[in-house]
Amino acid sequence: MNLVDLWLTRSLSMCLLLQSFVLMILCFHSASMCPKGCICSHTGGLNVSCSNANLKEIPRDLPPETVLLYLDSNQITSIPNEVFKDLHQLKVLNLSKNGIEFIDEHSLKGVAETLQTLDLSDNQIQSVHKNAFSNLKGRARIANNPWHCDCTLQQVLRSMSLNHDTASNVICKTSVLAEHAGRAFFTHANHADLCKLPKKTTDYAMLVTMFGWFTMVISYVVYYVRQNQEDARRHLEYLKSLPSRQKKPDEADDISTVV
């Protein structure tokens, strides 16, 4: 073996050794950054699985290069604002089977544009901020939540025009219109303009109030007139009951003399 072959052999060995060392460092680095109670793996990107980890809140130390994040089947009750703001590569976010009650305007800030799948099914969500999903491009799953169907929810679902199956899976547990409770939003409540109901309700309330006041005033006037009529009648009867005044004899003589 000549000198060139020896040098190439040693260079190749050193290259392979260096590559293995770099991969080891990367794996160790990823493992060390993995949140407590979660399992991190590399399959087409960094996958962070925190399913069934008894988590009560979303970990704050999520690796920035996370692509798939599974936080399902925990005890998470809220999504803090901007908690995902550094996860610019996130494509799948699974928060199903938790106790989340509300989605704020900035809960998905930083990831709404990159997400391909957002799973919020089987939670306790009753309402969301009207801009909560405004920048969401991917598919959303929000079924099996105790939704309150009102103007805000109607605006939110109409803005998610690409998620045609989203509204069809929303069941109104409660609604501003009582007849929609227990029914699918898409097939029932969506046909009514829920945003005009509060104004109509206010108008009806004002009309009823004004009618009530008007009725009370008329009733008072009628009572007052009748009361005065009754007093006048009694006074007249009293006057009639008084004895007539008799003329005295001297008064009659005086009158005759003057004539």
Short mmCIF file of C-alpha atoms in Angstrom, two decimals:
data_model
loop_
_atom_site.label_atom_id
_atom_site.label_comp_id
_atom_site.label_asym_id
_atom_site.label_seq_id
_atom_site.Cartn_x
_atom_site.Cartn_y
_atom_site.Cartn_z
CA MET A 1 0.00 0.00 0.00
CA ASN A 2 1.48 3.28 -1.05
CA LEU A 3 1.42 6.50 0.94
CA VAL A 4 -1.58 7.93 -0.88
CA ASP A 5 -3.72 4.84 -0.21
CA LEU A 6 -2.72 4.87 3.43
CA TRP A 7 -3.62 8.51 3.76
CA LEU A 8 -6.98 7.98 2.07
CA THR A 9 -7.75 5.01 4.32
CA ARG A 10 -6.92 6.96 7.45
CA SER A 11 -8.89 10.00 6.20
CA LEU A 12 -11.94 7.85 5.53
CA SER A 13 -11.69 6.28 8.96
CA MET A 14 -11.34 9.66 10.61
CA CYS A 15 -14.30 10.99 8.61
CA LEU A 16 -16.51 8.09 9.68
CA LEU A 17 -15.40 8.47 13.28
CA LEU A 18 -16.08 12.21 13.20
CA GLN A 19 -19.50 11.65 11.65
CA SER A 20 -20.40 9.12 14.34
CA PHE A 21 -19.22 11.53 16.99
CA VAL A 22 -21.34 14.35 15.58
CA LEU A 23 -24.41 12.12 15.39
CA MET A 24 -23.82 11.03 18.97
CA ILE A 25 -23.63 14.64 20.11
CA LEU A 26 -26.80 15.52 18.22
CA CYS A 27 -28.66 12.57 19.66
CA PHE A 28 -27.44 13.36 23.15
CA HIS A 29 -28.36 17.01 22.68
CA SER A 30 -31.87 16.15 21.50
CA ALA A 31 -32.32 13.67 24.33
CA SER A 32 -31.15 16.22 26.89
CA MET A 33 -33.62 18.80 25.51
CA CYS A 34 -36.58 16.43 25.62
CA PRO A 35 -39.16 17.65 28.19
CA LYS A 36 -39.57 15.63 31.36
CA GLY A 37 -42.07 12.81 30.93
CA CYS A 38 -41.90 12.97 27.14
CA ILE A 39 -40.23 10.77 24.54
CA CYS A 40 -38.32 12.36 21.67
CA SER A 41 -37.45 10.63 18.41
CA HIS A 42 -36.33 11.53 14.91
CA THR A 43 -38.64 10.36 12.12
CA GLY A 44 -38.79 12.92 9.36
CA GLY A 45 -38.04 15.54 11.98
CA LEU A 46 -38.17 15.74 15.76
CA ASN A 47 -41.22 14.02 17.22
CA VAL A 48 -42.10 14.84 20.83
CA SER A 49 -44.61 12.48 22.41
CA CYS A 50 -46.03 13.50 25.80
CA SER A 51 -49.18 11.38 25.63
CA ASN A 52 -50.55 10.02 28.92
CA ALA A 53 -47.81 11.79 30.87
CA ASN A 54 -50.10 13.20 33.59
CA LEU A 55 -49.19 16.72 32.50
CA LYS A 56 -51.22 19.56 34.01
CA GLU A 57 -49.73 22.21 31.75
CA ILE A 58 -47.89 22.46 28.45
CA PRO A 59 -44.10 22.06 28.89
CA ARG A 60 -42.19 25.30 28.48
CA ASP A 61 -38.94 23.62 27.36
CA LEU A 62 -40.14 22.17 24.06
CA PRO A 63 -37.32 21.85 21.49
CA PRO A 64 -37.59 24.57 18.80
CA GLU A 65 -37.08 22.01 16.01
CA THR A 66 -40.17 20.01 17.03
CA VAL A 67 -42.24 18.89 14.02
CA LEU A 68 -44.80 16.60 15.65
CA LEU A 69 -46.06 17.30 19.18
CA TYR A 70 -48.41 14.94 21.01
CA LEU A 71 -49.90 16.27 24.26
CA ASP A 72 -53.07 14.19 24.21
CA SER A 73 -54.65 12.34 27.14
CA ASN A 74 -53.32 14.61 29.87
CA GLN A 75 -54.83 17.05 32.40
CA ILE A 76 -54.08 20.28 30.57
CA THR A 77 -56.79 22.91 31.17
CA SER A 78 -55.48 25.91 29.25
CA ILE A 79 -53.18 26.99 26.42
CA PRO A 80 -51.09 29.97 27.58
CA ASN A 81 -50.62 32.77 25.08
CA GLU A 82 -47.59 32.36 22.80
CA VAL A 83 -46.56 29.07 24.42
CA PHE A 84 -45.74 27.67 20.95
CA LYS A 85 -44.21 30.84 19.50
CA ASP A 86 -40.73 29.29 19.02
CA LEU A 87 -41.91 26.10 17.30
CA HIS A 88 -41.65 27.41 13.74
CA GLN A 89 -41.43 23.91 12.21
CA LEU A 90 -44.43 22.42 13.99
CA LYS A 91 -46.80 20.59 11.62
CA VAL A 92 -48.90 18.40 13.92
CA LEU A 93 -50.26 19.47 17.31
CA ASN A 94 -52.43 17.01 19.22
CA LEU A 95 -54.12 18.37 22.36
CA SER A 96 -57.09 16.02 22.36
CA LYS A 97 -58.54 14.38 25.48
CA ASN A 98 -57.60 17.12 27.92
CA GLY A 99 -59.63 19.61 29.96
CA ILE A 100 -59.06 22.73 27.87
CA GLU A 101 -61.95 25.21 28.27
CA PHE A 102 -61.06 28.22 26.12
CA ILE A 103 -58.80 29.13 23.17
CA ASP A 104 -57.49 32.69 23.37
CA GLU A 105 -56.48 34.95 20.51
CA HIS A 106 -52.73 34.26 20.91
CA SER A 107 -52.86 30.63 22.06
CA LEU A 108 -51.63 29.40 18.66
CA LYS A 109 -49.40 32.36 17.84
CA GLY A 110 -46.28 31.28 15.94
CA VAL A 111 -47.62 27.93 14.74
CA ALA A 112 -51.00 28.67 13.15
CA GLU A 113 -49.36 29.29 9.78
CA THR A 114 -47.27 26.08 9.76
CA LEU A 115 -49.71 23.62 11.32
CA GLN A 116 -51.15 20.98 9.02
CA THR A 117 -53.21 19.27 11.72
CA LEU A 118 -54.61 20.68 14.96
CA ASP A 119 -56.52 18.29 17.20
CA LEU A 120 -58.57 19.86 20.01
CA SER A 121 -61.27 17.20 20.14
CA ASP A 122 -62.58 15.69 23.38
CA ASN A 123 -61.91 18.70 25.59
CA GLN A 124 -64.16 21.04 27.59
CA ILE A 125 -64.10 23.94 25.14
CA GLN A 126 -67.24 26.06 25.27
CA SER A 127 -66.03 29.10 23.35
CA VAL A 128 -63.02 30.57 21.58
CA HIS A 129 -61.77 34.07 20.83
CA LYS A 130 -63.10 35.30 17.50
CA ASN A 131 -59.52 35.47 16.12
CA ALA A 132 -58.26 32.22 17.66
CA PHE A 133 -58.13 30.36 14.31
CA SER A 134 -57.84 33.35 11.97
CA ASN A 135 -54.35 32.37 10.71
CA LEU A 136 -54.84 28.61 10.80
CA LYS A 137 -54.18 27.02 7.40
CA GLY A 138 -54.32 23.35 8.32
CA ARG A 139 -57.11 20.99 9.30
CA ALA A 140 -58.74 21.45 12.70
CA ARG A 141 -60.52 18.83 14.76
CA ILE A 142 -62.77 20.35 17.42
CA ALA A 143 -65.51 17.75 17.86
CA ASN A 144 -66.78 16.41 21.19
CA ASN A 145 -66.63 19.69 23.07
CA PRO A 146 -69.52 21.32 25.02
CA TRP A 147 -69.85 24.23 22.58
CA HIS A 148 -71.99 27.28 23.28
CA CYS A 149 -73.34 28.34 19.90
CA ASP A 150 -73.40 32.11 19.62
CA CYS A 151 -72.31 34.92 17.32
CA THR A 152 -68.59 34.48 18.06
CA LEU A 153 -68.58 30.75 17.30
CA GLN A 154 -70.51 31.38 14.10
CA GLN A 155 -67.93 33.94 12.95
CA VAL A 156 -65.05 31.61 13.84
CA LEU A 157 -66.43 28.64 11.93
CA ARG A 158 -67.35 30.71 8.90
CA SER A 159 -63.76 32.02 8.76
CA MET A 160 -62.51 28.42 8.66
CA SER A 161 -63.87 27.89 5.16
CA LEU A 162 -61.30 25.21 4.31
CA ASN A 163 -62.38 23.07 7.26
CA HIS A 164 -65.73 21.97 5.88
CA ASP A 165 -65.97 19.01 8.25
CA THR A 166 -65.20 21.19 11.26
CA ALA A 167 -68.59 22.88 11.59
CA SER A 168 -70.46 19.66 10.83
CA ASN A 169 -68.88 18.03 13.89
CA VAL A 170 -69.75 20.87 16.26
CA ILE A 171 -72.72 20.03 18.49
CA CYS A 172 -74.35 22.88 20.39
CA LYS A 173 -74.57 21.86 24.02
CA THR A 174 -76.06 25.29 24.72
CA SER A 175 -77.10 28.09 22.38
CA VAL A 176 -78.44 31.63 22.33
CA LEU A 177 -81.41 30.01 20.59
CA ALA A 178 -82.81 27.33 22.86
CA GLU A 179 -84.08 25.22 19.96
CA HIS A 180 -80.50 24.66 18.72
CA ALA A 181 -79.28 23.03 21.94
CA GLY A 182 -78.21 19.43 21.34
CA ARG A 183 -78.12 19.85 17.56
CA ALA A 184 -75.32 20.07 15.01
CA PHE A 185 -74.24 23.64 14.39
CA PHE A 186 -73.76 23.21 10.65
CA THR A 187 -77.23 21.83 9.95
CA HIS A 188 -79.24 24.05 12.31
CA ALA A 189 -77.68 27.06 14.02
CA ASN A 190 -75.60 28.05 10.99
CA HIS A 191 -78.74 28.95 9.05
CA ALA A 192 -79.66 31.68 11.54
CA ASP A 193 -77.74 34.91 11.91
CA LEU A 194 -76.79 34.62 15.56
CA CYS A 195 -75.01 37.98 15.49
CA LYS A 196 -78.31 39.86 15.04
CA LEU A 197 -80.07 38.15 17.91
CA PRO A 198 -78.68 40.32 20.75
CA LYS A 199 -79.81 43.51 19.00
CA LYS A 200 -83.27 42.10 18.39
CA THR A 201 -83.47 40.91 21.98
CA THR A 202 -82.51 44.39 23.19
CA ASP A 203 -85.12 45.99 20.94
CA TYR A 204 -87.79 43.63 22.21
CA ALA A 205 -86.78 44.31 25.80
CA MET A 206 -86.99 48.07 25.26
CA LEU A 207 -90.37 47.70 23.56
CA VAL A 208 -91.72 45.59 26.41
CA THR A 209 -90.36 48.06 28.96
CA MET A 210 -91.90 51.04 27.18
CA PHE A 211 -95.22 49.21 26.86
CA GLY A 212 -95.10 48.43 30.57
CA TRP A 213 -94.49 52.07 31.50
CA PHE A 214 -97.22 53.23 29.10
CA THR A 215 -99.68 50.76 30.59
CA MET A 216 -98.80 51.89 34.10
CA VAL A 217 -99.30 55.58 33.21
CA ILE A 218 -102.65 54.90 31.54
CA SER A 219 -103.76 52.82 34.51
CA TYR A 220 -102.84 55.64 36.89
CA VAL A 221 -104.71 58.23 34.81
CA VAL A 222 -107.81 56.02 34.65
CA TYR A 223 -107.61 55.40 38.41
CA TYR A 224 -107.18 59.12 39.11
CA VAL A 225 -110.16 60.10 36.93
CA ARG A 226 -112.39 57.44 38.45
CA GLN A 227 -111.33 58.41 41.95
CA ASN A 228 -112.19 62.07 41.27
CA GLN A 229 -115.52 61.06 39.77
CA GLU A 230 -116.29 59.00 42.85
CA ASP A 231 -115.36 61.88 45.16
CA ALA A 232 -117.52 64.30 43.13
CA ARG A 233 -120.46 61.90 43.22
CA ARG A 234 -120.17 61.50 46.98
CA HIS A 235 -119.93 65.25 47.46
CA LEU A 236 -123.02 65.81 45.31
CA GLU A 237 -124.99 63.22 47.24
CA TYR A 238 -123.92 64.87 50.46
CA LEU A 239 -125.20 68.25 49.24
CA LYS A 240 -128.51 66.72 48.17
CA SER A 241 -128.91 65.12 51.55
CA LEU A 242 -128.74 68.50 53.34
CA PRO A 243 -132.21 69.91 54.48
CA SER A 244 -133.61 72.89 52.48
CA ARG A 245 -133.47 76.32 54.25
CA GLN A 246 -136.95 77.59 55.42
CA LYS A 247 -137.89 81.30 55.18
CA LYS A 248 -138.69 83.14 58.43
CA PRO A 249 -141.99 85.20 58.76
CA ASP A 250 -140.24 88.54 59.36
CA GLU A 251 -138.15 88.05 56.18
CA ALA A 252 -141.33 87.62 54.13
CA ASP A 253 -142.94 90.82 55.63
CA ASP A 254 -139.85 92.80 54.87
CA ILE A 255 -139.96 91.75 51.29
CA SER A 256 -143.63 92.72 50.96
CA THR A 257 -143.01 96.18 52.45
CA VAL A 258 -140.21 96.92 50.07
CA VAL A 259 -142.39 96.02 47.11
#
